[in-house]
C-alpha cells in the first residue's frame, strides 16, 4: 500500500492523460497519431529555445534575449 501512495501522483497523471486523450478522440474523431506528431513538430523550436534559456539561467547568468 505504501508503494501505491508513493506513486499516486504518477498514477493520477497517467489517468488524467488517458481521460484527456479519450475526450479529444470523442470531440474530434479525426485526431490521432498524425495530429499529435504535428503538434510535437510545431512545438519543437520552442522546446529548443526553452532548453537553451534554462541552461543559461541555471548556470547563474540571466539572459532573456530569446
Coordinates of C-alpha atoms in Angstrom, one line a residue:
X1 CA 0.0 0.0 0.0
X2 CA 2.8 2.4 0.8
X3 CA 4.2 1.8 -2.7
X4 CA 0.8 2.9 -4.2
X5 CA 0.7 6.0 -2.1
X6 CA 4.3 6.9 -3.0
X7 CA 3.5 6.8 -6.7
X8 CA -0.1 8.1 -6.5
X9 CA 0.8 11.3 -8.4
X10 CA 2.2 9.3 -11.3
X11 CA -0.8 7.1 -11.5
X12 CA -3.2 10.1 -11.3
X13 CA -1.2 11.9 -14.1
X14 CA -1.5 8.8 -16.3
X15 CA -5.2 8.6 -15.7
X16 CA -5.6 12.3 -16.4
X17 CA -3.7 11.9 -19.7
X18 CA -5.9 8.9 -20.7
X19 CA -9.1 10.8 -19.9
X20 CA -7.9 13.8 -21.9
X21 CA -6.9 11.6 -24.9
X22 CA -10.3 9.9 -24.7
X23 CA -12.2 13.3 -24.6
X24 CA -10.1 14.6 -27.6
X25 CA -10.9 11.4 -29.5
X26 CA -14.7 11.9 -28.8
X27 CA -14.7 15.6 -29.6
X28 CA -12.6 15.2 -32.8
X29 CA -12.7 11.7 -34.2
X30 CA -10.1 12.5 -36.9
X31 CA -7.5 13.5 -34.3
X32 CA -4.9 10.7 -34.0
X33 CA -1.3 9.9 -34.0
X34 CA -0.6 12.2 -37.0
X35 CA -2.2 15.1 -35.2
X36 CA -0.1 14.5 -32.1
X37 CA 3.0 14.3 -34.3
X38 CA 2.1 17.6 -36.0
X39 CA 1.7 19.3 -32.6
X40 CA 5.0 17.9 -31.4
X41 CA 6.8 19.2 -34.6
X42 CA 5.2 22.6 -34.2
X43 CA 6.4 22.9 -30.6
X44 CA 9.9 21.7 -31.2
X45 CA 11.5 25.1 -31.8
X46 CA 10.0 26.4 -28.6
X47 CA 11.4 23.4 -26.7
X48 CA 14.9 24.1 -28.1
X49 CA 14.7 27.7 -27.1
X50 CA 13.4 26.9 -23.7
X51 CA 16.1 24.3 -23.1
X52 CA 18.9 26.8 -24.0
X53 CA 17.4 29.5 -21.8
X54 CA 17.1 27.1 -18.9
X55 CA 20.7 26.1 -19.1
X56 CA 21.8 29.8 -19.0
X57 CA 19.6 30.6 -16.1
X58 CA 20.6 27.5 -14.1
X59 CA 24.2 28.3 -14.7
X60 CA 23.8 31.7 -13.0
X61 CA 23.6 34.0 -15.9
X62 CA 20.4 35.8 -16.6
X63 CA 19.9 36.1 -20.4
X64 CA 16.4 36.6 -21.5
X65 CA 17.2 37.7 -25.0
X66 CA 15.3 35.0 -26.9

